[in-house]
């Protein structure tokens, strides 16, 4: 009989943690998911997925910045696989809180790597690396060996954790793998990130609950995929024969402006664009009403202008490929936000 696998998922209150826990539970894993002690814990994602009370899911309080609890967590869990998804993951905030971001997003993963090295070096470790490490465009499409040039404290912190994962693999033989994941979105995306901010605002505008959507840089181009498919990629990365680094992406890039147009279209509203840069506005093509405008307060001190990734290595070695188109993804996000806003749900 095959042994039941045990997995640790840090950051289960986040988008990817929730989807990954759902995936692993579906595969028969016993899953420990970590959340932070806060005054009001936020389990809405695992509630929405209906896994909060799953008999094979255990929720534990944990902070990635604490080495001693990292060691105890690894000692107590007898895990086969550890997926480190916890991070201060918002690029914008990383400019305001660079030190906290470095401690959580950069050094935090090393606490887990140390715990694994000390307690059980056989554990397979997944690090949530990011296309933000590519930063300033060096080549397109970006692949595993494209040079890194991060453009935010978040990107720099992730790059440190990425190289530490490589370093623990090469120094101690730990099965440490990195997924360099490009932006992936879903109805469970946090509302601070641009796609969900857009789909939630479009739903509110459609329902007469908001007048105007305000955004920052409309020219930024991103390679957006569906989060549910990307967590499947994370799992595949840890099932490989050898540890390694893999890009997960769609190989398609669109501007923020294109995503806005797409989201309004998904809600049955055609948008016309006028003006440029800070004066750009998006109008309802039927009524002429301004529905979108630029607010420079959402600009970042440094921007990643263009991301597009080629996942050919993951396709060849892991059999992973994205399936959902950006139009389909956008439609399912808008539909979810319309449903939520109709019943006054506001996460
Ligand atoms: P989220 O921001 O939705 O989730 C982040 C999780 O980390 C939350 O559960 C959060 O808990 C937790 N967390 C934050 N700080 C700590 C801490 N000090 N100790 C323990 N847990 C902490 O991110 P996503 O789900 O979107 O992303 C998952 C991972 O993948 C992140 O590491 C992110 O940087 C990375 N990534 C994401 C991409 C994307 O497009 N989504 C692309 C590439 C990489 P709380 O709820 O308490 O804040
Ligand atoms: P990103 O995602 O920075 O790529 O990081 P985000 O959705 O925050 O921004 C994408 C692009 O949109 C531009 N933008 C705005 N962004 C936000 N959040 N709000 C706005 O109003 C707005 N207007 C324009 C941004 O400037 C940017 O160019 C995400 C996170 O999930 C990271 O954790 C992850 O590593 C990367 O994706 C890959």
Short mmCIF file of C-alpha atoms and ligand atoms in Angstrom, two decimals:
data_model
loop_
_atom_site.label_atom_id
_atom_site.label_comp_id
_atom_site.label_asym_id
_atom_site.label_seq_id
_atom_site.Cartn_x
_atom_site.Cartn_y
_atom_site.Cartn_z
CA UNK A 1 0.00 0.00 0.00
CA UNK A 2 1.27 3.49 -0.84
CA UNK A 3 2.17 5.68 2.14
CA UNK A 4 -0.05 8.74 2.64
CA UNK A 5 2.02 11.81 1.78
CA UNK A 6 2.25 14.73 4.16
CA UNK A 7 2.70 18.28 2.92
CA UNK A 8 3.27 21.62 4.57
CA UNK A 9 1.82 24.67 2.80
CA UNK A 10 2.90 28.01 4.24
CA UNK A 11 0.56 30.90 3.47
CA UNK A 12 -2.69 28.93 3.20
CA UNK A 13 -4.70 32.12 3.69
CA UNK A 14 -3.35 33.42 0.37
CA UNK A 15 -4.55 32.72 -3.17
CA UNK A 16 -2.05 30.00 -4.07
CA UNK A 17 -2.00 28.39 -0.62
CA UNK A 18 -5.76 27.85 -0.77
CA UNK A 19 -5.71 26.36 -4.29
CA UNK A 20 -2.66 24.21 -3.55
CA UNK A 21 -4.21 22.84 -0.35
CA UNK A 22 -7.35 21.96 -2.34
CA UNK A 23 -5.25 20.19 -4.98
CA UNK A 24 -3.18 18.21 -2.47
CA UNK A 25 -6.21 17.17 -0.41
CA UNK A 26 -7.79 15.95 -3.65
CA UNK A 27 -4.69 13.82 -4.25
CA UNK A 28 -5.04 12.20 -0.82
CA UNK A 29 -2.34 14.16 0.99
CA UNK A 30 -2.52 15.09 4.65
CA UNK A 31 -1.97 18.85 4.56
CA UNK A 32 -0.75 21.23 7.23
CA UNK A 33 -1.51 24.83 6.30
CA UNK A 34 0.01 27.77 8.13
CA UNK A 35 -1.62 31.08 8.91
CA UNK A 36 -0.43 34.10 10.88
CA UNK A 37 -1.78 35.09 14.23
CA UNK A 38 -3.66 38.31 13.57
CA UNK A 39 -6.54 40.01 15.37
CA UNK A 40 -8.93 38.67 12.76
CA UNK A 41 -7.79 35.62 10.83
CA UNK A 42 -8.90 35.47 7.27
CA UNK A 43 -10.02 32.06 6.04
CA UNK A 44 -12.42 33.25 3.32
CA UNK A 45 -10.52 31.54 0.53
CA UNK A 46 -10.44 28.05 2.05
CA UNK A 47 -14.06 28.60 3.08
CA UNK A 48 -15.00 29.50 -0.48
CA UNK A 49 -13.25 26.34 -1.70
CA UNK A 50 -15.11 24.32 0.95
CA UNK A 51 -11.97 22.74 2.44
CA UNK A 52 -11.76 24.53 5.78
CA UNK A 53 -13.13 21.53 7.71
CA UNK A 54 -11.56 18.80 5.58
CA UNK A 55 -10.50 15.92 7.86
CA UNK A 56 -7.01 15.82 6.30
CA UNK A 57 -6.38 19.55 6.71
CA UNK A 58 -4.67 20.85 9.82
CA UNK A 59 -4.27 24.59 10.33
CA UNK A 60 -1.39 25.86 12.45
CA UNK A 61 -0.25 29.32 13.48
CA UNK A 62 3.20 30.13 12.16
CA UNK A 63 5.37 33.09 11.24
CA UNK A 64 8.01 32.53 8.57
CA UNK A 65 10.40 34.97 10.23
CA UNK A 66 10.74 32.81 13.36
CA UNK A 67 13.55 30.24 13.13
CA UNK A 68 12.74 28.30 16.31
CA UNK A 69 9.12 27.75 15.31
CA UNK A 70 10.27 26.78 11.82
CA UNK A 71 12.41 24.05 13.37
CA UNK A 72 9.57 22.87 15.64
CA UNK A 73 7.12 22.89 12.75
CA UNK A 74 9.40 20.69 10.65
CA UNK A 75 10.16 18.43 13.66
CA UNK A 76 6.50 17.84 14.44
CA UNK A 77 5.12 17.39 10.94
CA UNK A 78 7.13 14.52 9.40
CA UNK A 79 6.52 16.16 6.03
CA UNK A 80 7.44 14.70 2.65
CA UNK A 81 6.99 18.01 0.86
CA UNK A 82 7.16 21.64 1.98
CA UNK A 83 5.67 24.36 -0.24
CA UNK A 84 6.82 27.79 0.84
CA UNK A 85 4.20 30.20 -0.46
CA UNK A 86 4.26 32.64 2.45
CA UNK A 87 5.59 36.09 1.61
CA UNK A 88 4.96 39.80 1.78
CA UNK A 89 3.91 39.46 -1.84
CA UNK A 90 2.70 42.94 -2.80
CA UNK A 91 5.30 44.75 -4.90
CA UNK A 92 3.85 48.22 -4.19
CA UNK A 93 4.07 47.77 -0.41
CA UNK A 94 7.64 46.52 -0.68
CA UNK A 95 8.74 50.06 -1.58
CA UNK A 96 7.12 51.34 1.63
CA UNK A 97 8.30 48.43 3.82
CA UNK A 98 11.60 47.25 2.34
CA UNK A 99 13.03 45.87 5.57
CA UNK A 100 9.93 43.88 6.54
CA UNK A 101 9.78 42.59 2.98
CA UNK A 102 13.44 41.52 3.16
CA UNK A 103 12.85 39.75 6.48
CA UNK A 104 9.71 37.88 5.42
CA UNK A 105 10.18 37.35 1.69
CA UNK A 106 13.99 37.13 1.58
CA UNK A 107 15.26 35.67 4.86
CA UNK A 108 12.03 33.86 5.85
CA UNK A 109 12.52 30.96 3.42
CA UNK A 110 16.03 30.41 4.81
CA UNK A 111 14.48 29.66 8.21
CA UNK A 112 12.61 26.80 6.55
CA UNK A 113 15.66 25.67 4.61
CA UNK A 114 17.70 25.65 7.81
CA UNK A 115 14.97 23.71 9.63
CA UNK A 116 14.95 21.14 6.82
CA UNK A 117 18.75 20.89 6.85
CA UNK A 118 18.79 20.39 10.61
CA UNK A 119 15.77 18.14 11.06
CA UNK A 120 15.25 16.14 7.86
CA UNK A 121 17.25 16.92 4.68
CA UNK A 122 15.13 14.39 2.74
CA UNK A 123 12.13 16.75 2.67
CA UNK A 124 11.36 18.17 -0.77
CA UNK A 125 11.18 21.99 -0.68
CA UNK A 126 9.37 24.28 -3.11
CA UNK A 127 10.22 27.99 -3.17
CA UNK A 128 7.74 30.43 -4.72
CA UNK A 129 10.09 32.40 -6.95
CA UNK A 130 8.77 35.05 -9.29
CA UNK A 131 9.07 36.71 -12.69
CA UNK A 132 9.67 39.94 -10.72
CA UNK A 133 13.27 38.67 -10.42
CA UNK A 134 13.67 39.31 -14.17
CA UNK A 135 12.58 42.91 -13.63
CA UNK A 136 14.14 45.23 -16.16
CA UNK A 137 13.83 43.60 -19.55
CA UNK A 138 16.99 41.76 -20.61
CA UNK A 139 15.42 39.37 -23.13
CA UNK A 140 12.01 38.21 -24.30
CA UNK A 141 10.46 35.81 -23.73
CA UNK A 142 12.04 35.23 -20.33
CA UNK A 143 13.25 31.71 -19.57
CA UNK A 144 15.11 29.96 -16.74
CA UNK A 145 18.53 31.34 -17.70
CA UNK A 146 17.49 34.91 -18.58
CA UNK A 147 19.62 37.27 -16.42
CA UNK A 148 17.90 38.71 -13.36
CA UNK A 149 17.53 42.46 -12.73
CA UNK A 150 14.90 42.98 -10.00
CA UNK A 151 13.23 46.40 -9.83
CA UNK A 152 11.65 46.39 -6.36
CA UNK A 153 12.56 45.46 -2.79
CA UNK A 154 10.17 42.52 -3.27
CA UNK A 155 12.03 41.34 -6.38
CA UNK A 156 15.39 41.68 -4.65
CA UNK A 157 14.17 39.76 -1.60
CA UNK A 158 12.76 36.97 -3.78
CA UNK A 159 16.03 36.76 -5.68
CA UNK A 160 17.91 36.20 -2.42
CA UNK A 161 15.53 33.39 -1.43
CA UNK A 162 15.79 31.93 -4.91
CA UNK A 163 19.57 31.75 -4.82
CA UNK A 164 19.51 30.37 -1.27
CA UNK A 165 17.28 27.55 -2.52
CA UNK A 166 19.79 26.83 -5.30
CA UNK A 167 22.59 27.11 -2.74
CA UNK A 168 21.03 24.60 -0.32
CA UNK A 169 20.51 22.23 -3.23
CA UNK A 170 24.14 22.47 -4.33
CA UNK A 171 25.71 22.66 -0.86
CA UNK A 172 23.68 20.14 1.11
CA UNK A 173 21.96 18.03 -1.53
CA UNK A 174 18.55 19.20 -0.40
CA UNK A 175 15.73 18.65 -2.92
CA UNK A 176 15.08 22.39 -3.18
CA UNK A 177 13.23 23.56 -6.29
CA UNK A 178 12.10 26.99 -7.45
CA UNK A 179 9.14 27.77 -9.62
CA UNK A 180 9.65 31.10 -11.36
CA UNK A 181 5.98 31.85 -11.73
CA UNK A 182 4.65 34.68 -13.82
CA UNK A 183 1.53 36.54 -12.64
CA UNK A 184 -1.33 34.19 -11.97
CA UNK A 185 -4.79 35.34 -11.09
CA UNK A 186 -8.18 33.97 -10.09
CA UNK A 187 -11.36 34.91 -8.27
CA UNK A 188 -9.31 34.27 -5.09
CA UNK A 189 -6.71 36.94 -5.94
CA UNK A 190 -6.25 39.67 -3.33
CA UNK A 191 -8.01 42.92 -4.26
CA UNK A 192 -4.77 44.93 -3.98
CA UNK A 193 -3.45 43.25 -7.16
CA UNK A 194 -4.39 44.91 -10.41
CA UNK A 195 -6.50 42.21 -12.11
CA UNK A 196 -8.77 41.62 -9.14
CA UNK A 197 -8.92 45.36 -8.37
CA UNK A 198 -10.16 45.76 -11.95
CA UNK A 199 -12.68 42.90 -11.95
CA UNK A 200 -14.09 43.86 -8.55
CA UNK A 201 -14.37 47.53 -9.60
CA UNK A 202 -15.97 46.62 -12.93
CA UNK A 203 -18.56 44.55 -11.05
CA UNK A 204 -19.23 47.47 -8.68
CA UNK A 205 -19.53 49.94 -11.59
CA UNK A 206 -21.90 47.57 -13.42
CA UNK A 207 -24.06 47.33 -10.28
CA UNK A 208 -24.00 51.09 -9.66
CA UNK A 209 -21.89 50.76 -6.48
CA UNK A 210 -18.82 52.64 -7.82
CA UNK A 211 -18.40 55.56 -10.24
CA UNK A 212 -14.80 55.39 -11.43
CA UNK A 213 -11.92 52.90 -11.37
CA UNK A 214 -8.57 54.58 -10.63
CA UNK A 215 -5.35 52.92 -11.75
CA UNK A 216 -1.61 53.60 -12.05
CA UNK A 217 0.59 52.57 -14.98
CA UNK A 218 -1.72 51.37 -17.76
CA UNK A 219 1.16 50.50 -20.11
CA UNK A 220 2.73 47.79 -17.93
CA UNK A 221 2.58 44.44 -19.72
CA UNK A 222 2.07 41.20 -17.86
CA UNK A 223 1.89 37.49 -18.65
CA UNK A 224 -1.27 36.52 -16.74
CA UNK A 225 -2.32 32.89 -16.20
CA UNK A 226 -4.87 31.04 -14.07
CA UNK A 227 -3.67 30.32 -10.49
CA UNK A 228 -5.43 26.98 -10.25
CA UNK A 229 -3.28 25.64 -13.10
CA UNK A 230 -0.09 27.11 -11.62
CA UNK A 231 -0.44 25.26 -8.29
CA UNK A 232 -0.66 22.04 -10.29
CA UNK A 233 2.71 23.09 -11.76
CA UNK A 234 4.14 23.57 -8.25
CA UNK A 235 3.13 20.02 -7.36
CA UNK A 236 4.65 18.66 -10.57
CA UNK A 237 7.91 20.50 -9.83
CA UNK A 238 8.24 18.54 -6.56
CA UNK A 239 7.38 15.20 -8.25
CA UNK A 240 10.29 15.50 -10.72
CA UNK A 241 13.21 13.07 -10.43
CA UNK A 242 15.65 15.91 -9.79
CA UNK A 243 15.28 19.30 -8.13
CA UNK A 244 15.46 22.32 -10.42
CA UNK A 245 14.19 25.70 -11.52
CA UNK A 246 11.15 26.03 -13.78
CA UNK A 247 9.34 28.93 -15.45
CA UNK A 248 5.53 28.70 -15.40
CA UNK A 249 3.93 31.23 -17.75
CA UNK A 250 1.56 31.52 -20.73
CA UNK A 251 3.91 33.12 -23.30
CA UNK A 252 1.35 35.88 -23.94
CA UNK A 253 1.57 39.44 -22.64
CA UNK A 254 -1.04 42.20 -22.47
CA UNK A 255 -1.17 45.71 -21.03
CA UNK A 256 -3.12 46.67 -17.93
CA UNK A 257 -5.27 48.78 -20.29
CA UNK A 258 -6.09 45.68 -22.37
CA UNK A 259 -7.15 43.82 -19.24
CA UNK A 260 -9.44 46.73 -18.26
CA UNK A 261 -11.08 46.69 -21.71
CA UNK A 262 -11.48 42.92 -21.47
CA UNK A 263 -13.03 43.09 -17.99
CA UNK A 264 -15.60 45.73 -18.99
CA UNK A 265 -16.41 43.69 -22.08
CA UNK A 266 -16.97 40.65 -19.85
CA UNK A 267 -19.56 42.76 -17.98
CA UNK A 268 -21.20 43.91 -21.24
CA UNK A 269 -19.66 47.42 -21.34
CA UNK A 270 -17.56 48.71 -24.28
CA UNK A 271 -14.75 51.10 -23.32
CA UNK A 272 -13.26 53.91 -25.43
CA UNK A 273 -9.87 55.34 -24.46
CA UNK A 274 -8.97 59.06 -24.67
CA UNK A 275 -5.92 61.11 -23.70
CA UNK A 276 -2.48 59.94 -22.67
CA UNK A 277 -0.37 59.14 -19.61
CA UNK A 278 -1.75 60.87 -16.49
CA UNK A 279 -4.64 62.31 -18.50
CA UNK A 280 -5.81 59.05 -19.98
CA UNK A 281 -9.45 58.16 -19.39
CA UNK A 282 -11.68 55.24 -20.27
CA UNK A 283 -15.27 56.08 -21.31
CA UNK A 284 -18.46 54.09 -21.63
CA UNK A 285 -18.72 53.95 -25.44
CA UNK A 286 -22.52 54.31 -25.23
CA UNK A 287 -22.94 57.12 -22.70
CA UNK A 288 -19.52 58.82 -22.81
CA UNK A 289 -19.29 58.67 -19.00
CA UNK A 290 -15.76 58.43 -17.55
CA UNK A 291 -15.38 55.01 -15.96
CA UNK A 292 -11.57 54.75 -15.69
CA UNK A 293 -8.93 57.33 -14.88
CA UNK A 294 -5.24 57.39 -14.00
CA UNK A 295 -4.17 58.33 -10.50
CA UNK A 296 -0.38 58.74 -10.20
CA UNK A 297 -0.55 57.69 -6.55
CA UNK A 298 -0.62 54.11 -7.89
CA UNK A 299 2.65 54.56 -9.83
CA UNK A 300 5.69 52.74 -8.46
CA UNK A 301 9.15 54.28 -7.97
CA UNK A 302 10.50 51.73 -10.46
CA UNK A 303 8.38 49.65 -12.79
CA UNK A 304 8.72 46.27 -14.46
CA UNK A 305 7.52 47.24 -17.92
CA UNK A 306 7.20 43.91 -19.69
CA UNK A 307 6.95 40.31 -18.60
CA UNK A 308 6.41 37.36 -20.91
CA UNK A 309 7.60 33.87 -20.06
CA UNK A 310 8.20 30.73 -22.06
CA UNK A 311 7.31 27.60 -20.05
CA UNK A 312 8.86 25.19 -22.61
CA UNK A 313 11.08 23.49 -19.99
CA UNK A 314 8.11 22.79 -17.70
CA UNK A 315 6.10 21.51 -20.67
CA UNK A 316 8.89 19.20 -21.81
CA UNK A 317 10.02 17.88 -18.43
CA UNK A 318 6.84 18.06 -16.35
CA UNK A 319 4.07 17.91 -18.95
CA UNK A 320 2.73 21.24 -17.64
CA UNK A 321 1.02 23.75 -19.92
CA UNK A 322 -1.49 26.55 -19.30
CA UNK A 323 -5.00 25.92 -20.63
CA UNK A 324 -7.27 28.81 -19.69
CA UNK A 325 -7.07 31.84 -21.99
CA UNK A 326 -6.83 35.34 -20.55
CA UNK A 327 -10.33 36.11 -21.89
CA UNK A 328 -11.73 33.04 -20.08
CA UNK A 329 -9.87 33.91 -16.88
CA UNK A 330 -11.07 37.51 -16.99
CA UNK A 331 -14.66 36.38 -17.58
CA UNK A 332 -14.63 34.00 -14.63
CA UNK A 333 -13.17 36.69 -12.36
CA UNK A 334 -15.76 39.27 -13.45
CA UNK A 335 -18.58 36.75 -13.03
CA UNK A 336 -17.37 35.84 -9.52
CA UNK A 337 -17.13 39.52 -8.54
CA UNK A 338 -20.57 40.27 -9.95
CA UNK A 339 -22.00 37.40 -7.86
CA UNK A 340 -20.17 38.56 -4.73
CA UNK A 341 -21.10 42.20 -5.09
CA UNK A 342 -24.74 41.31 -5.72
CA UNK A 343 -24.85 39.68 -2.27
CA UNK A 344 -22.63 42.29 -0.61
CA UNK A 345 -19.58 40.02 -0.19
CA UNK A 346 -16.51 42.23 0.04
CA UNK A 347 -13.22 40.30 0.33
P1 LIG B 1 -0.79 36.11 -1.22
O1 LIG B 1 -0.33 37.48 -0.89
O2 LIG B 1 -2.22 35.89 -1.61
O3 LIG B 1 -0.49 35.14 0.02
C1 LIG B 1 0.67 35.27 0.78
C2 LIG B 1 0.55 34.41 2.03
O4 LIG B 1 1.72 34.60 2.84
C3 LIG B 1 -0.65 34.78 2.92
O5 LIG B 1 -1.22 33.58 3.40
C4 LIG B 1 0.01 35.55 4.05
O6 LIG B 1 -0.70 35.51 5.26
C5 LIG B 1 1.32 34.78 4.18
N1 LIG B 1 2.33 35.50 4.95
C6 LIG B 1 2.72 36.79 4.81
N2 LIG B 1 3.69 37.07 5.71
C7 LIG B 1 3.89 35.95 6.42
C8 LIG B 1 4.75 35.62 7.51
N3 LIG B 1 5.59 36.51 8.04
N4 LIG B 1 4.70 34.37 8.03
C9 LIG B 1 3.84 33.45 7.52
N5 LIG B 1 3.00 33.71 6.51
C10 LIG B 1 3.03 34.94 5.96
O7 LIG B 1 0.17 35.56 -2.36
P2 LIG B 1 -0.12 34.51 -3.54
O8 LIG B 1 -0.91 33.40 -3.01
O9 LIG B 1 -0.57 35.26 -4.74
O10 LIG B 1 1.36 34.02 -3.87
C11 LIG B 1 1.94 32.91 -3.19
C12 LIG B 1 3.45 33.01 -3.27
O11 LIG B 1 3.87 33.01 -4.62
C13 LIG B 1 4.03 34.27 -2.66
O12 LIG B 1 5.27 33.94 -2.09
C14 LIG B 1 4.23 35.19 -3.84
O13 LIG B 1 5.25 36.12 -3.58
C15 LIG B 1 4.62 34.19 -4.89
N6 LIG B 1 4.30 34.53 -6.27
C16 LIG B 1 3.02 34.87 -6.59
C17 LIG B 1 2.69 35.12 -7.90
C18 LIG B 1 1.30 35.49 -8.30
O14 LIG B 1 1.12 35.97 -9.41
N7 LIG B 1 0.30 35.27 -7.46
C19 LIG B 1 3.71 35.01 -8.98
C20 LIG B 1 5.01 34.59 -8.51
C21 LIG B 1 5.27 34.37 -7.21
P3 LIG B 1 -1.77 36.65 5.65
O15 LIG B 1 -3.05 36.20 5.04
O16 LIG B 1 -1.76 36.59 7.12
O17 LIG B 1 -1.26 37.94 5.10
P1 LIG B 2 2.80 42.61 -9.82
O1 LIG B 2 1.20 42.63 -9.73
O2 LIG B 2 3.41 43.85 -9.33
O3 LIG B 2 3.12 42.20 -11.23
O4 LIG B 2 3.15 41.44 -8.79
P2 LIG B 2 0.17 43.81 -9.59
O5 LIG B 2 -1.13 43.22 -9.98
O6 LIG B 2 0.26 44.49 -8.27
O7 LIG B 2 0.66 44.86 -10.70
C1 LIG B 2 0.72 44.52 -12.07
C2 LIG B 2 1.00 45.76 -12.88
O8 LIG B 2 -0.14 46.60 -12.86
C3 LIG B 2 0.29 47.95 -12.65
N1 LIG B 2 -0.80 48.74 -12.06
C4 LIG B 2 -1.34 48.53 -10.85
N2 LIG B 2 -1.09 47.61 -9.91
C5 LIG B 2 -1.83 47.64 -8.79
N3 LIG B 2 -1.63 46.70 -7.85
N4 LIG B 2 -2.79 48.59 -8.57
C6 LIG B 2 -3.07 49.56 -9.50
O9 LIG B 2 -3.94 50.39 -9.30
C7 LIG B 2 -2.31 49.53 -10.70
N5 LIG B 2 -2.33 50.28 -11.82
C8 LIG B 2 -1.40 49.80 -12.63
C9 LIG B 2 1.50 47.80 -11.74
O10 LIG B 2 2.26 48.99 -11.74
C10 LIG B 2 2.17 46.60 -12.38
O11 LIG B 2 2.95 47.00 -13.44
C11 LIG B 2 2.39 40.25 -8.73
C12 LIG B 2 2.43 39.73 -7.28
O12 LIG B 2 1.55 38.65 -7.16
C13 LIG B 2 3.83 39.28 -6.93
O13 LIG B 2 3.82 38.65 -5.64
C14 LIG B 2 4.30 38.27 -7.99
O14 LIG B 2 5.60 37.85 -7.70
C15 LIG B 2 4.24 38.90 -9.37
O15 LIG B 2 2.90 39.29 -9.62
C16 LIG B 2 4.66 37.93 -10.46
#
